[in-house]
C-alpha cells in the first residue's frame, strides 16, 4: 500500500505508541519468511502489508524445489514494493558444504537476489570460513545478513559463545545479525522451552553490540510483544508470519491491548 493513500480514519485516530514512521527505516525492521506463498498471495501481501515489511526471506532451501519462473516473479513483486529478498541461511550452508558457494552467489545474482544470509545453524564453520563467506558475498554486491545460533535444541550455544559470535559478525561488513529461534521459539536461542524469553541473555547481547545491528527472530505473538515492550517499538523482528504482519505492526503502535496497556492512559470520565 502506498503510504500516501488515504487512511481509514484520516487524522482522527493516531498511534498510542508513536515513532514508527515509514519506509525506508534505519531500524524497526519486520522480516518475514515466505514458505511457499503463491504469486497472487505475494501480490496480496504487498498490497495489504508491504509498507510494513523490510525484507522477505525464502527460508531454508525452498528455492531448490521451486520453478525458476516462480522465484523470479516473486522477487520482482517484492523488490518493486521496496523489500529486500534473501535466500535462507540453510540454502547457503548447503552450497558451502557441497563446494559450490562461488557459483551459488553468481546464480543468486542472476536470479535477482539482493541480499544473502550466512549462517551455520546446521553445519559447523570456522571463523575464517565465516569471514571469507561474508567478504565473497559483499564483493558480489550483496547486502549481507548473518545468523547466530544452532537449530538443534540439543546443540545450543552457551551465552558467552553466542555473544562472541555476534560481536565477530558485527565486526564484518554486514547489515545485521539475526539471533536464531527457528519457527518454534521454543528451547532455541534466547527462548526457554516454554516459549518465554531469557531476559538476562537478551540484556547481555544488547550490552555487547549496537542493538540496531540485532535482529530477533520472533515468530510468536508473545515473543513479539516481549521485544516490542522491552526494547521499544522500533526493535528489529524476523520470522514474522506473513499473515501476522498487520498484527505485529499493531503491537508496535499500541493498537492492540497487549501493548496499549503499557501506555499511561487516564481514566475516561466523559465522552465527546
CSV table of C-alpha atoms in Angstrom, one decimal:
chain,number,residue,atom,x,y,z
A,1,UNK,CA,0.0,0.0,0.0
A,2,UNK,CA,1.3,3.4,-0.9
A,3,UNK,CA,1.9,5.4,2.3
A,4,UNK,CA,0.2,8.5,0.8
A,5,UNK,CA,-3.1,6.6,0.2
A,6,UNK,CA,-6.0,7.8,2.3
A,7,UNK,CA,-6.2,6.1,5.7
A,8,UNK,CA,-9.4,4.7,7.1
A,9,UNK,CA,-9.6,7.3,9.9
A,10,UNK,CA,-7.5,10.0,8.4
A,11,UNK,CA,-6.0,12.0,11.3
A,12,UNK,CA,-8.9,11.2,13.7
A,13,UNK,CA,-7.1,8.3,15.4
A,14,UNK,CA,-3.4,8.2,16.0
A,15,UNK,CA,-0.9,5.6,17.3
A,16,UNK,CA,-0.9,5.4,21.1
A,17,UNK,CA,2.8,4.5,20.8
A,18,UNK,CA,4.3,6.9,18.3
A,19,UNK,CA,7.5,6.9,16.4
A,20,UNK,CA,7.1,4.2,13.7
A,21,UNK,CA,7.5,6.4,10.7
A,22,UNK,CA,7.6,5.0,7.1
A,23,UNK,CA,10.0,3.1,4.9
A,24,UNK,CA,12.9,3.2,4.4
A,25,UNK,CA,13.6,2.7,8.1
A,26,UNK,CA,17.1,2.5,9.7
A,27,UNK,CA,15.7,0.2,12.4
A,28,UNK,CA,12.4,-1.3,13.3
A,29,UNK,CA,12.6,-3.8,10.5
A,30,UNK,CA,10.0,-6.5,10.1
A,31,UNK,CA,11.4,-9.6,8.2
A,32,UNK,CA,9.0,-12.3,7.0
A,33,UNK,CA,9.6,-15.8,5.8
A,34,UNK,CA,7.9,-16.9,2.5
A,35,UNK,CA,7.5,-20.6,3.0
A,36,UNK,CA,5.6,-21.0,-0.3
A,37,UNK,CA,3.2,-18.2,-1.0
A,38,UNK,CA,1.6,-18.2,-4.4
A,39,UNK,CA,2.2,-15.4,-6.9
A,40,UNK,CA,-1.3,-14.0,-6.1
A,41,UNK,CA,-0.7,-14.4,-2.3
A,42,UNK,CA,2.6,-12.5,-2.6
A,43,UNK,CA,0.8,-9.7,-4.5
A,44,UNK,CA,-2.0,-9.6,-2.0
A,45,UNK,CA,0.5,-9.5,0.9
A,46,UNK,CA,2.3,-6.5,-0.7
A,47,UNK,CA,-1.0,-4.7,-1.2
A,48,UNK,CA,-2.1,-5.3,2.4
A,49,UNK,CA,1.1,-5.0,4.3
A,50,UNK,CA,4.0,-4.2,2.0
A,51,UNK,CA,4.7,-0.9,3.7
A,52,UNK,CA,5.4,-2.7,7.0
A,53,UNK,CA,7.9,-5.3,5.6
A,54,UNK,CA,11.5,-4.6,5.1
A,55,UNK,CA,12.8,-8.0,4.0
A,56,UNK,CA,11.5,-11.3,2.7
A,57,UNK,CA,13.4,-14.5,3.3
A,58,UNK,CA,12.9,-17.6,1.2
A,59,UNK,CA,13.6,-19.8,4.2
A,60,UNK,CA,15.8,-22.9,4.4
A,61,UNK,CA,16.2,-24.2,0.8
A,62,UNK,CA,12.7,-23.7,-0.6
A,63,UNK,CA,14.1,-22.3,-3.8
A,64,UNK,CA,15.6,-25.6,-4.7
A,65,UNK,CA,12.2,-27.1,-5.3
A,66,UNK,CA,10.6,-24.0,-6.8
A,67,UNK,CA,10.4,-23.3,-10.5
A,68,UNK,CA,12.7,-20.5,-11.6
A,69,UNK,CA,9.8,-18.6,-13.1
A,70,UNK,CA,8.1,-18.5,-9.8
A,71,UNK,CA,11.2,-17.4,-7.9
A,72,UNK,CA,11.9,-14.6,-10.4
A,73,UNK,CA,8.3,-13.4,-10.4
A,74,UNK,CA,8.1,-13.2,-6.7
A,75,UNK,CA,11.4,-11.5,-6.4
A,76,UNK,CA,10.1,-8.9,-8.9
A,77,UNK,CA,7.0,-8.4,-6.8
A,78,UNK,CA,8.9,-7.9,-3.6
A,79,UNK,CA,11.6,-5.7,-4.9
A,80,UNK,CA,9.1,-3.5,-6.7
A,81,UNK,CA,7.5,-2.9,-3.3
A,82,UNK,CA,10.7,-1.8,-1.7
A,83,UNK,CA,11.5,-5.1,0.0
A,84,UNK,CA,14.9,-6.8,0.1
A,85,UNK,CA,14.8,-10.5,-0.6
A,86,UNK,CA,17.3,-13.1,0.5
A,87,UNK,CA,17.9,-16.9,0.4
A,88,UNK,CA,17.6,-18.7,3.7
A,89,UNK,CA,20.8,-19.5,5.6
A,90,UNK,CA,20.3,-23.2,5.2
A,91,UNK,CA,20.4,-22.9,1.4
A,92,UNK,CA,23.7,-21.1,1.8
A,93,UNK,CA,25.0,-23.8,4.1
A,94,UNK,CA,24.2,-26.5,1.6
A,95,UNK,CA,26.1,-24.6,-1.1
A,96,UNK,CA,29.1,-24.3,1.2
A,97,UNK,CA,29.3,-28.0,2.2
A,98,UNK,CA,28.7,-29.1,-1.4
A,99,UNK,CA,31.6,-26.9,-2.5
A,100,UNK,CA,29.7,-24.6,-4.9
A,101,UNK,CA,29.5,-21.4,-2.9
A,102,UNK,CA,31.1,-19.1,-5.5
A,103,UNK,CA,28.8,-20.4,-8.3
A,104,UNK,CA,25.9,-20.2,-5.8
A,105,UNK,CA,26.5,-16.5,-5.3
A,106,UNK,CA,26.7,-15.9,-9.1
A,107,UNK,CA,23.4,-17.7,-9.6
A,108,UNK,CA,21.8,-15.7,-6.9
A,109,UNK,CA,22.9,-12.5,-8.6
A,110,UNK,CA,21.4,-13.8,-11.9
A,111,UNK,CA,18.1,-14.7,-10.2
A,112,UNK,CA,17.8,-11.2,-8.8
A,113,UNK,CA,18.5,-11.6,-5.1
A,114,UNK,CA,19.9,-8.5,-3.4
A,115,UNK,CA,20.8,-9.9,0.0
A,116,UNK,CA,22.3,-13.1,1.4
A,117,UNK,CA,22.1,-14.7,4.8
A,118,UNK,CA,25.1,-16.6,6.1
A,119,UNK,CA,24.7,-19.0,9.0
A,120,UNK,CA,25.9,-22.2,10.4
A,121,UNK,CA,22.7,-23.3,12.2
A,122,UNK,CA,23.2,-26.9,11.0
A,123,UNK,CA,26.8,-27.2,9.6
A,124,UNK,CA,30.0,-26.2,11.5
A,125,UNK,CA,32.0,-23.3,10.2
A,126,UNK,CA,35.3,-21.8,11.3
A,127,UNK,CA,35.7,-18.1,12.0
A,128,UNK,CA,38.0,-17.8,8.9
A,129,UNK,CA,35.4,-19.5,6.6
A,130,UNK,CA,32.7,-17.2,8.0
A,131,UNK,CA,34.8,-14.1,7.3
A,132,UNK,CA,35.6,-15.4,3.7
A,133,UNK,CA,31.9,-16.1,3.1
A,134,UNK,CA,30.9,-12.6,4.1
A,135,UNK,CA,33.7,-11.0,2.1
A,136,UNK,CA,32.9,-13.0,-1.0
A,137,UNK,CA,29.2,-12.1,-0.9
A,138,UNK,CA,30.0,-8.4,-0.3
A,139,UNK,CA,32.2,-8.4,-3.3
A,140,UNK,CA,29.3,-9.7,-5.4
A,141,UNK,CA,27.3,-6.7,-4.3
A,142,UNK,CA,25.0,-8.4,-1.8
A,143,UNK,CA,23.8,-6.9,1.4
A,144,UNK,CA,24.9,-9.5,3.9
A,145,UNK,CA,23.0,-10.6,7.0
A,146,UNK,CA,24.3,-13.3,9.3
A,147,UNK,CA,22.5,-15.6,11.7
A,148,UNK,CA,23.9,-16.8,15.0
A,149,UNK,CA,22.7,-19.9,16.8
A,150,UNK,CA,22.1,-23.6,16.3
A,151,UNK,CA,18.8,-25.1,15.1
A,152,UNK,CA,19.1,-28.3,17.1
A,153,UNK,CA,17.7,-27.9,20.6
A,154,UNK,CA,20.4,-30.2,22.0
A,155,UNK,CA,23.3,-28.1,20.5
A,156,UNK,CA,22.5,-24.7,21.8
A,157,UNK,CA,25.4,-22.2,22.1
A,158,UNK,CA,26.5,-21.1,25.6
A,159,UNK,CA,25.6,-17.4,26.1
A,160,UNK,CA,29.3,-16.4,26.1
A,161,UNK,CA,29.9,-18.1,22.8
A,162,UNK,CA,26.7,-16.6,21.3
A,163,UNK,CA,27.9,-13.2,22.3
A,164,UNK,CA,31.4,-13.8,20.9
A,165,UNK,CA,29.9,-14.9,17.5
A,166,UNK,CA,27.6,-11.9,17.4
A,167,UNK,CA,30.4,-9.5,18.1
A,168,UNK,CA,32.5,-11.3,15.5
A,169,UNK,CA,29.9,-10.9,12.8
A,170,UNK,CA,29.1,-7.3,13.7
A,171,UNK,CA,32.9,-6.6,13.1
A,172,UNK,CA,32.4,-7.8,9.5
A,173,UNK,CA,30.8,-5.8,6.6
A,174,UNK,CA,27.2,-6.9,7.4
A,175,UNK,CA,23.9,-5.1,7.7
A,176,UNK,CA,22.6,-7.1,10.7
A,177,UNK,CA,22.9,-10.3,12.7
A,178,UNK,CA,19.8,-12.4,13.4
A,179,UNK,CA,19.5,-14.4,16.7
A,180,UNK,CA,18.2,-17.9,15.8
A,181,UNK,CA,14.9,-19.1,17.2
A,182,UNK,CA,13.5,-21.2,14.4
A,183,UNK,CA,9.8,-21.1,13.8
A,184,UNK,CA,9.0,-22.6,17.2
A,185,UNK,CA,10.7,-20.1,19.5
A,186,UNK,CA,11.0,-23.0,22.0
A,187,UNK,CA,14.3,-24.0,23.6
A,188,UNK,CA,16.3,-22.2,20.8
A,189,UNK,CA,18.5,-19.1,21.2
A,190,UNK,CA,17.1,-16.7,23.8
A,191,UNK,CA,13.9,-18.7,24.3
A,192,UNK,CA,13.1,-21.1,27.1
A,193,UNK,CA,11.4,-24.4,26.2
A,194,UNK,CA,8.0,-22.9,27.3
A,195,UNK,CA,8.5,-20.0,24.8
A,196,UNK,CA,9.3,-17.4,27.4
A,197,UNK,CA,12.3,-15.1,26.7
A,198,UNK,CA,15.6,-15.3,28.7
A,199,UNK,CA,15.7,-11.7,29.7
A,200,UNK,CA,19.2,-11.8,31.2
A,201,UNK,CA,20.5,-13.3,27.9
A,202,UNK,CA,18.8,-10.5,25.9
A,203,UNK,CA,20.4,-7.9,28.2
A,204,UNK,CA,23.8,-9.4,27.8
A,205,UNK,CA,23.6,-9.5,24.0
A,206,UNK,CA,22.2,-5.9,23.7
A,207,UNK,CA,25.0,-4.7,26.0
A,208,UNK,CA,27.7,-6.3,23.8
A,209,UNK,CA,26.9,-4.7,20.4
A,210,UNK,CA,25.0,-1.9,18.8
A,211,UNK,CA,21.3,-3.1,19.3
A,212,UNK,CA,20.4,-1.6,15.9
A,213,UNK,CA,22.5,-4.4,14.4
A,214,UNK,CA,20.5,-7.1,16.1
A,215,UNK,CA,17.5,-8.8,14.6
A,216,UNK,CA,15.4,-11.0,16.9
A,217,UNK,CA,13.5,-13.9,15.5
A,218,UNK,CA,10.0,-13.7,17.0
A,219,UNK,CA,7.5,-15.9,15.2
A,220,UNK,CA,5.0,-15.9,18.1
A,221,UNK,CA,2.9,-13.0,19.4
A,222,UNK,CA,4.3,-13.4,22.9
A,223,UNK,CA,7.8,-13.1,21.6
A,224,UNK,CA,6.9,-10.0,19.5
A,225,UNK,CA,5.2,-8.5,22.5
A,226,UNK,CA,8.2,-9.0,24.7
A,227,UNK,CA,10.7,-7.5,22.4
A,228,UNK,CA,8.5,-4.5,21.5
A,229,UNK,CA,7.7,-3.8,25.1
A,230,UNK,CA,11.2,-4.5,26.4
A,231,UNK,CA,13.4,-2.9,23.6
A,232,UNK,CA,10.9,-0.5,22.0
A,233,UNK,CA,8.6,-0.4,19.0
A,234,UNK,CA,11.5,0.0,16.6
A,235,UNK,CA,13.2,-3.2,17.5
A,236,UNK,CA,14.1,-5.4,14.5
A,237,UNK,CA,12.0,-8.6,14.3
A,238,UNK,CA,12.3,-11.6,12.0
A,239,UNK,CA,10.4,-14.8,11.3
A,240,UNK,CA,7.1,-12.8,11.4
A,241,UNK,CA,4.5,-14.9,9.6
A,242,UNK,CA,3.1,-13.2,6.5
A,243,UNK,CA,-0.5,-13.5,7.8
A,244,UNK,CA,0.6,-11.7,11.1
A,245,UNK,CA,2.4,-8.7,9.7
A,246,UNK,CA,-0.5,-6.4,10.4
A,247,UNK,CA,-1.0,-7.8,13.9
A,248,UNK,CA,2.7,-7.3,14.6
A,249,UNK,CA,2.6,-3.7,13.3
A,250,UNK,CA,-0.4,-3.0,15.6
A,251,UNK,CA,1.6,-4.3,18.5
A,252,UNK,CA,4.4,-1.9,17.6
A,253,UNK,CA,2.0,1.0,17.5
A,254,UNK,CA,0.0,0.3,20.6
A,255,UNK,CA,-3.1,-0.7,18.6
A,256,UNK,CA,-3.6,-3.9,20.5
A,257,UNK,CA,-4.4,-4.3,24.1
A,258,UNK,CA,-1.2,-6.2,24.7
A,259,UNK,CA,0.9,-3.1,24.1
A,260,UNK,CA,-1.7,-0.4,24.6
A,261,UNK,CA,-1.8,-1.3,28.3
A,262,UNK,CA,1.9,-0.1,28.5
A,263,UNK,CA,0.7,3.4,27.7
A,264,UNK,CA,-0.2,5.7,30.6
A,265,UNK,CA,-3.8,6.4,29.8
A,266,UNK,CA,-6.1,8.4,32.2
A,267,UNK,CA,-9.5,7.0,33.1
A,268,UNK,CA,-12.3,8.0,30.7
A,269,UNK,CA,-14.6,10.3,32.7
A,270,UNK,CA,-16.7,11.9,30.0
A,271,UNK,CA,-17.3,11.4,26.3
A,272,UNK,CA,-17.2,14.0,23.5
